[in-house]
Every structure is written in C-alpha cells, then in structure tokens.
Amino acid sequence: LEAFFAPKWFSGHAVLVTAGPTYEPLDPVRVLTNLSSGKMGYALAQAFAQAGAAVTLVSGPVSLPTPLGVTRVDVTTAEQMRAAVLERVSGHRIFASVAAVADYRPARVSPQKIKKGAERLTLELVRNPDILAEVAALPEPPWCIGFAAESENLDEYAERKRREKGLQLVVGNLVQEAMGRDENTVVLYDENGRIPLPTADKAQVAWGIVRHVARRLGLIDT
Ligand code: CTP
Ligand code: CA
C-alpha cells in the first residue's frame, strides 16, 4: 500500500545499490566474512524502487527475497562485487554502497580443504579494493552514499569517511544498535552537517534516506 502511494521522486533515475556481506574463501568450505544480514541494503533498494527509480542491487550472500521491481545481481567475493559494480555503474545517478565488504581476503586460497594439524595456524591476508572509493573517484561519478557502521566515535569516523572518500552522504550507525535487528538508529552526514533520523524499522529508515537524497538532488522542495 505504501508503495502504491509512494511519490515517484526518482522516476527516470537509475540507482545502483550494494548489500550484504562478501565471502572471501580460504578453501572450498571456509570463508572470511562480515556479519551482515543485508536487511538495510535491501530496504534501501526497495525504497528507491518504490520512489520510481530503476534499481540494480548487487548482492553478497544473504537469505532475503529480491524486492519487487529490483534487478538483482548475485556475487560472492569483494573482487566479484567490484567487477559487477564497475561494469554497471555508468549511467547511474546514485550509488548506495550498503554492503559490508570484507576489507581483507586470504592471500592464498587452498584448492583442497585445509586439514587440521598444528596447534597454531597463521593466515596471511591481503587488502581488498575499496569499491566505494573507486566509484567516487571515477571521472563522472554518481552521487555517492556510503554507510559507516562503527562501534565507537561515530561522528568522527563517519565524517572522516565522507571527506576522505569524497562522498555526498554518509549514513552512520553504531553496530550495537543495528546488527541483525529489524530496527535501526542512523545519523546522516553531509556537507551541511549531521542529521539524526528517529529510531525506526529499516524500511522507514530507508524512506528517510530516500527523502533526504531527493531533497538534496532538488527532486522535492520540502
Ligand atoms: N566499502 C567498499 N569497499 C570496501 C570497504 C568498504 O565499498 N572494500 C564501503 C562500504 O560499503 C561502506 C563504506 O565503504 O559504504 C564504509 O565502509 P566501512 O567498512 O565502514 O569503512 P572502511 O573504509 O572499510 O574503513 P574501516 O573498516 O577501517 O572503518
Ligand atoms: Ca571496512
């Protein structure tokens, strides 16, 4: 019903969203990952679609249904997510990077299952590409939204990410208040400062973000 009455602020605009975790394989049965349900990214993809956008959702492994009207592309690793995003991003007005991308991946992937042996095992990890930073640095970048899930110093870290990656908007939250839950408490950081949104379910928070973006892009007056 909400979708039916939703104002179509974004009709004619394409929005690219990433969501969920990435899986970085160690061997055929083990991965390194971040805890992420994908709920916030899926809620945001759905809200943009309800607001009339053509939405492509590049998704890591999650167990969520594809939101109605959204084109979904499934990926597993950060490198696959990067390729899927860079292949498609041109022509998109907005890039919302909600995925919990693994910052590191195992330096070597064992083709066979690693057998247990020694009492200690050291893993060597290498840095993954920063997908959002790469997109924001494109010659003609889309309007970029980053997410910052922090366990402390939210204002400082979120604002720093916005400036350092050159983003139009950062949505910040404290992990203690969001992980695995249906509700979320977020603060929006943009060039004009910080705007806390009321605690609400992730669908309502997504609408708050979509409305803010529509205002910033001049698609609504109020
Ligand atoms: N991000 C990304 N690619 C990565 C890491 C992060 O696109 N390899 C994006 C996330 O989707 C998010 C934003 O960057 O929108 C911030 O992610 P976060 O993990 O909070 O910040 P990092 O820059 O990775 O810094 P750190 O983890 O050290 O806080
Ligand atoms: Ca990170």
GROMACS .gro file of N, CA and C in nm, residues 104-172:
model
  207
  104TYR      N    1   3.980  -0.742   0.390
  104TYR     CA    2   4.092  -0.829   0.354
  104TYR      C    3   4.042  -0.963   0.304
  105ARG      N    4   4.122  -1.028   0.222
  105ARG     CA    5   4.093  -1.165   0.179
  105ARG      C    6   4.218  -1.251   0.202
  106PRO      N    7   4.202  -1.381   0.218
  106PRO     CA    8   4.319  -1.468   0.234
  106PRO      C    9   4.413  -1.455   0.113
  107ALA      N   10   4.542  -1.445   0.141
  107ALA     CA   11   4.641  -1.428   0.033
  107ALA      C   12   4.642  -1.548  -0.060
  108ARG      N   13   4.615  -1.665  -0.006
  108ARG     CA   14   4.610  -1.787  -0.087
  108ARG      C   15   4.480  -1.861  -0.058
  109VAL      N   16   4.419  -1.913  -0.164
  109VAL     CA   17   4.301  -1.997  -0.148
  109VAL      C   18   4.346  -2.140  -0.171
  110SER      N   19   4.327  -2.225  -0.071
  110SER     CA   20   4.367  -2.365  -0.085
  110SER      C   21   4.266  -2.436  -0.175
  111PRO      N   22   4.314  -2.505  -0.281
  111PRO     CA   23   4.219  -2.576  -0.368
  111PRO      C   24   4.153  -2.693  -0.296
  112GLN      N   25   4.218  -2.746  -0.195
  112GLN     CA   26   4.162  -2.857  -0.117
  112GLN      C   27   4.130  -2.808   0.024
  113LYS      N   28   4.041  -2.878   0.091
  113LYS     CA   29   4.005  -2.845   0.229
  113LYS      C   30   4.131  -2.850   0.317
  114ILE      N   31   4.151  -2.743   0.396
  114ILE     CA   32   4.269  -2.737   0.482
  114ILE      C   33   4.250  -2.837   0.597
  115LYS      N   34   4.352  -2.922   0.616
  115LYS     CA   35   4.344  -3.024   0.721
  115LYS      C   36   4.396  -2.968   0.852
  116LYS      N   37   4.336  -3.008   0.962
  116LYS     CA   38   4.383  -2.962   1.093
  116LYS      C   39   4.511  -3.036   1.127
  117GLY      N   40   4.603  -2.962   1.195
  117GLY     CA   41   4.732  -3.023   1.229
  117GLY      C   42   4.793  -2.949   1.346
  118ALA      N   43   4.876  -2.850   1.316
  118ALA     CA   44   4.948  -2.777   1.420
  118ALA      C   45   4.852  -2.708   1.517
  119GLU      N   46   4.900  -2.675   1.637
  119GLU     CA   47   4.820  -2.607   1.740
  119GLU      C   48   4.788  -2.462   1.701
  120ARG      N   49   4.874  -2.401   1.622
  120ARG     CA   50   4.852  -2.264   1.576
  120ARG      C   51   4.858  -2.258   1.425
  121LEU      N   52   4.773  -2.172   1.371
  121LEU     CA   53   4.772  -2.156   1.226
  121LEU      C   54   4.765  -2.006   1.200
  122THR      N   55   4.855  -1.952   1.120
  122THR     CA   56   4.855  -1.810   1.089
  122THR      C   57   4.803  -1.792   0.947
  123LEU      N   58   4.708  -1.699   0.931
  123LEU     CA   59   4.654  -1.670   0.798
  123LEU      C   60   4.717  -1.543   0.747
  124GLU      N   61   4.760  -1.542   0.622
  124GLU     CA   62   4.807  -1.417   0.562
  124GLU      C   63   4.692  -1.358   0.481
  125LEU      N   64   4.666  -1.228   0.504
  125LEU     CA   65   4.555  -1.161   0.436
  125LEU      C   66   4.608  -1.046   0.351
  126VAL      N   67   4.539  -1.018   0.242
  126VAL     CA   68   4.574  -0.903   0.158
  126VAL      C   69   4.452  -0.810   0.148
  127ARG      N   70   4.478  -0.681   0.128
  127ARG     CA   71   4.371  -0.581   0.121
  127ARG      C   72   4.282  -0.603   0.000
  128ASN      N   73   4.154  -0.587   0.020
  128ASN     CA   74   4.060  -0.586  -0.091
  128ASN      C   75   4.049  -0.445  -0.146
  129PRO      N   76   4.005  -0.431  -0.272
  129PRO     CA   77   3.981  -0.297  -0.326
  129PRO      C   78   3.866  -0.229  -0.250
  130ASP      N   79   3.873  -0.096  -0.238
  130ASP     CA   80   3.763  -0.019  -0.178
  130ASP      C   81   3.670   0.022  -0.293
  131ILE      N   82   3.560  -0.049  -0.305
  131ILE     CA   83   3.469  -0.032  -0.419
  131ILE      C   84   3.411   0.110  -0.421
  132LEU      N   85   3.365   0.154  -0.305
  132LEU     CA   86   3.302   0.287  -0.297
  132LEU      C   87   3.402   0.398  -0.330
  133ALA      N   88   3.523   0.388  -0.275
  133ALA     CA   89   3.625   0.491  -0.304
  133ALA      C   90   3.656   0.494  -0.453
  134GLU      N   91   3.661   0.376  -0.516
  134GLU     CA   92   3.688   0.371  -0.660
  134GLU      C   93   3.577   0.436  -0.742
  135VAL      N   94   3.453   0.407  -0.703
  135VAL     CA   95   3.339   0.465  -0.776
  135VAL      C   96   3.338   0.616  -0.758
  136ALA      N   97   3.361   0.662  -0.636
  136ALA     CA   98   3.359   0.807  -0.609
  136ALA      C   99   3.470   0.880  -0.683
  137ALA      N  100   3.578   0.807  -0.719
  137ALA     CA  101   3.692   0.869  -0.788
  137ALA      C  102   3.681   0.859  -0.940
  138LEU      N  103   3.572   0.804  -0.992
  138LEU     CA  104   3.553   0.796  -1.138
  138LEU      C  105   3.547   0.938  -1.197
  139PRO      N  106   3.580   0.953  -1.326
  139PRO     CA  107   3.575   1.086  -1.387
  139PRO      C  108   3.435   1.150  -1.379
  140GLU      N  109   3.330   1.069  -1.399
  140GLU     CA  110   3.195   1.122  -1.384
  140GLU      C  111   3.120   1.037  -1.282
  141PRO      N  112   3.150   1.060  -1.155
  141PRO     CA  113   3.094   0.972  -1.053
  141PRO      C  114   2.945   0.996  -1.032
  142PRO      N  115   2.874   0.890  -0.991
  142PRO     CA  116   2.735   0.910  -0.947
  142PRO      C  117   2.736   0.982  -0.811
  143TRP      N  118   2.619   1.019  -0.765
  143TRP     CA  119   2.601   1.076  -0.631
  143TRP      C  120   2.622   0.960  -0.533
  144CYS      N  121   2.725   0.968  -0.449
  144CYS     CA  122   2.767   0.851  -0.371
  144CYS      C  123   2.723   0.854  -0.225
  145ILE      N  124   2.659   0.746  -0.184
  145ILE     CA  125   2.616   0.729  -0.045
  145ILE      C  126   2.696   0.616   0.017
  146GLY      N  127   2.767   0.646   0.125
  146GLY     CA  128   2.841   0.543   0.198
  146GLY      C  129   2.772   0.513   0.329
  147PHE      N  130   2.798   0.397   0.382
  147PHE     CA  131   2.747   0.358   0.513
  147PHE      C  132   2.865   0.336   0.606
  148ALA      N  133   2.853   0.384   0.728
  148ALA     CA  134   2.959   0.364   0.827
  148ALA      C  135   2.899   0.300   0.950
  149ALA      N  136   2.933   0.175   0.970
  149ALA     CA  137   2.890   0.104   1.091
  149ALA      C  138   3.009   0.106   1.185
  150GLU      N  139   2.995   0.175   1.297
  150GLU     CA  140   3.107   0.191   1.389
  150GLU      C  141   3.070   0.138   1.527
  151SER      N  142   3.173   0.100   1.603
  151SER     CA  143   3.146   0.055   1.740
  151SER      C  144   3.174   0.167   1.840
  152GLU      N  145   3.235   0.278   1.794
  152GLU     CA  146   3.264   0.394   1.880
  152GLU      C  147   3.290   0.516   1.792
  153ASN      N  148   3.296   0.635   1.853
  153ASN     CA  149   3.332   0.760   1.784
  153ASN      C  150   3.259   0.779   1.650
  154LEU      N  151   3.128   0.756   1.649
  154LEU     CA  152   3.053   0.757   1.523
  154LEU      C  153   3.070   0.887   1.444
  155ASP      N  154   3.049   1.003   1.510
  155ASP     CA  155   3.054   1.130   1.437
  155ASP      C  156   3.189   1.149   1.368
  156GLU      N  157   3.296   1.125   1.442
  156GLU     CA  158   3.431   1.149   1.389
  156GLU      C  159   3.461   1.054   1.271
  157TYR      N  160   3.435   0.925   1.290
  157TYR     CA  161   3.469   0.828   1.185
  157TYR      C  162   3.381   0.845   1.061
  158ALA      N  163   3.252   0.868   1.083
  158ALA     CA  164   3.160   0.880   0.968
  158ALA      C  165   3.195   1.003   0.885
  159GLU      N  166   3.219   1.114   0.952
  159GLU     CA  167   3.252   1.239   0.882
  159GLU      C  168   3.387   1.225   0.809
  160ARG      N  169   3.481   1.156   0.871
  160ARG     CA  170   3.611   1.134   0.807
  160ARG      C  171   3.595   1.051   0.679
  161LYS      N  172   3.511   0.945   0.685
  161LYS     CA  173   3.488   0.862   0.566
  161LYS      C  174   3.427   0.945   0.453
  162ARG      N  175   3.334   1.034   0.490
  162ARG     CA  176   3.270   1.117   0.389
  162ARG      C  177   3.373   1.204   0.317
  163ARG      N  178   3.459   1.267   0.397
  163ARG     CA  179   3.559   1.357   0.337
  163ARG      C  180   3.665   1.279   0.261
  164GLU      N  181   3.718   1.172   0.321
  164GLU     CA  182   3.830   1.101   0.258
  164GLU      C  183   3.790   1.029   0.130
  165LYS      N  184   3.668   0.973   0.126
  165LYS     CA  185   3.626   0.904   0.004
  165LYS      C  186   3.556   0.999  -0.094
  166GLY      N  187   3.531   1.123  -0.052
  166GLY     CA  188   3.467   1.220  -0.141
  166GLY      C  189   3.321   1.186  -0.168
  167LEU      N  190   3.245   1.158  -0.060
  167LEU     CA  191   3.105   1.114  -0.074
  167LEU      C  192   3.010   1.230  -0.051
  168GLN      N  193   2.891   1.221  -0.114
  168GLN     CA  194   2.788   1.322  -0.093
  168GLN      C  195   2.717   1.299   0.039
  169LEU      N  196   2.707   1.173   0.081
  169LEU     CA  197   2.632   1.141   0.203
  169LEU      C  198   2.690   1.018   0.269
  170VAL      N  199   2.700   1.022   0.402
  170VAL     CA  200   2.732   0.901   0.478
  170VAL      C  201   2.619   0.876   0.577
  171VAL      N  202   2.574   0.752   0.580
  171VAL     CA  203   2.474   0.709   0.677
  171VAL      C  204   2.549   0.632   0.786
  172GLY      N  205   2.547   0.686   0.906
  172GLY     CA  206   2.624   0.625   1.014
  172GLY      C  207   2.535   0.559   1.116
   0.00000   0.00000   0.00000
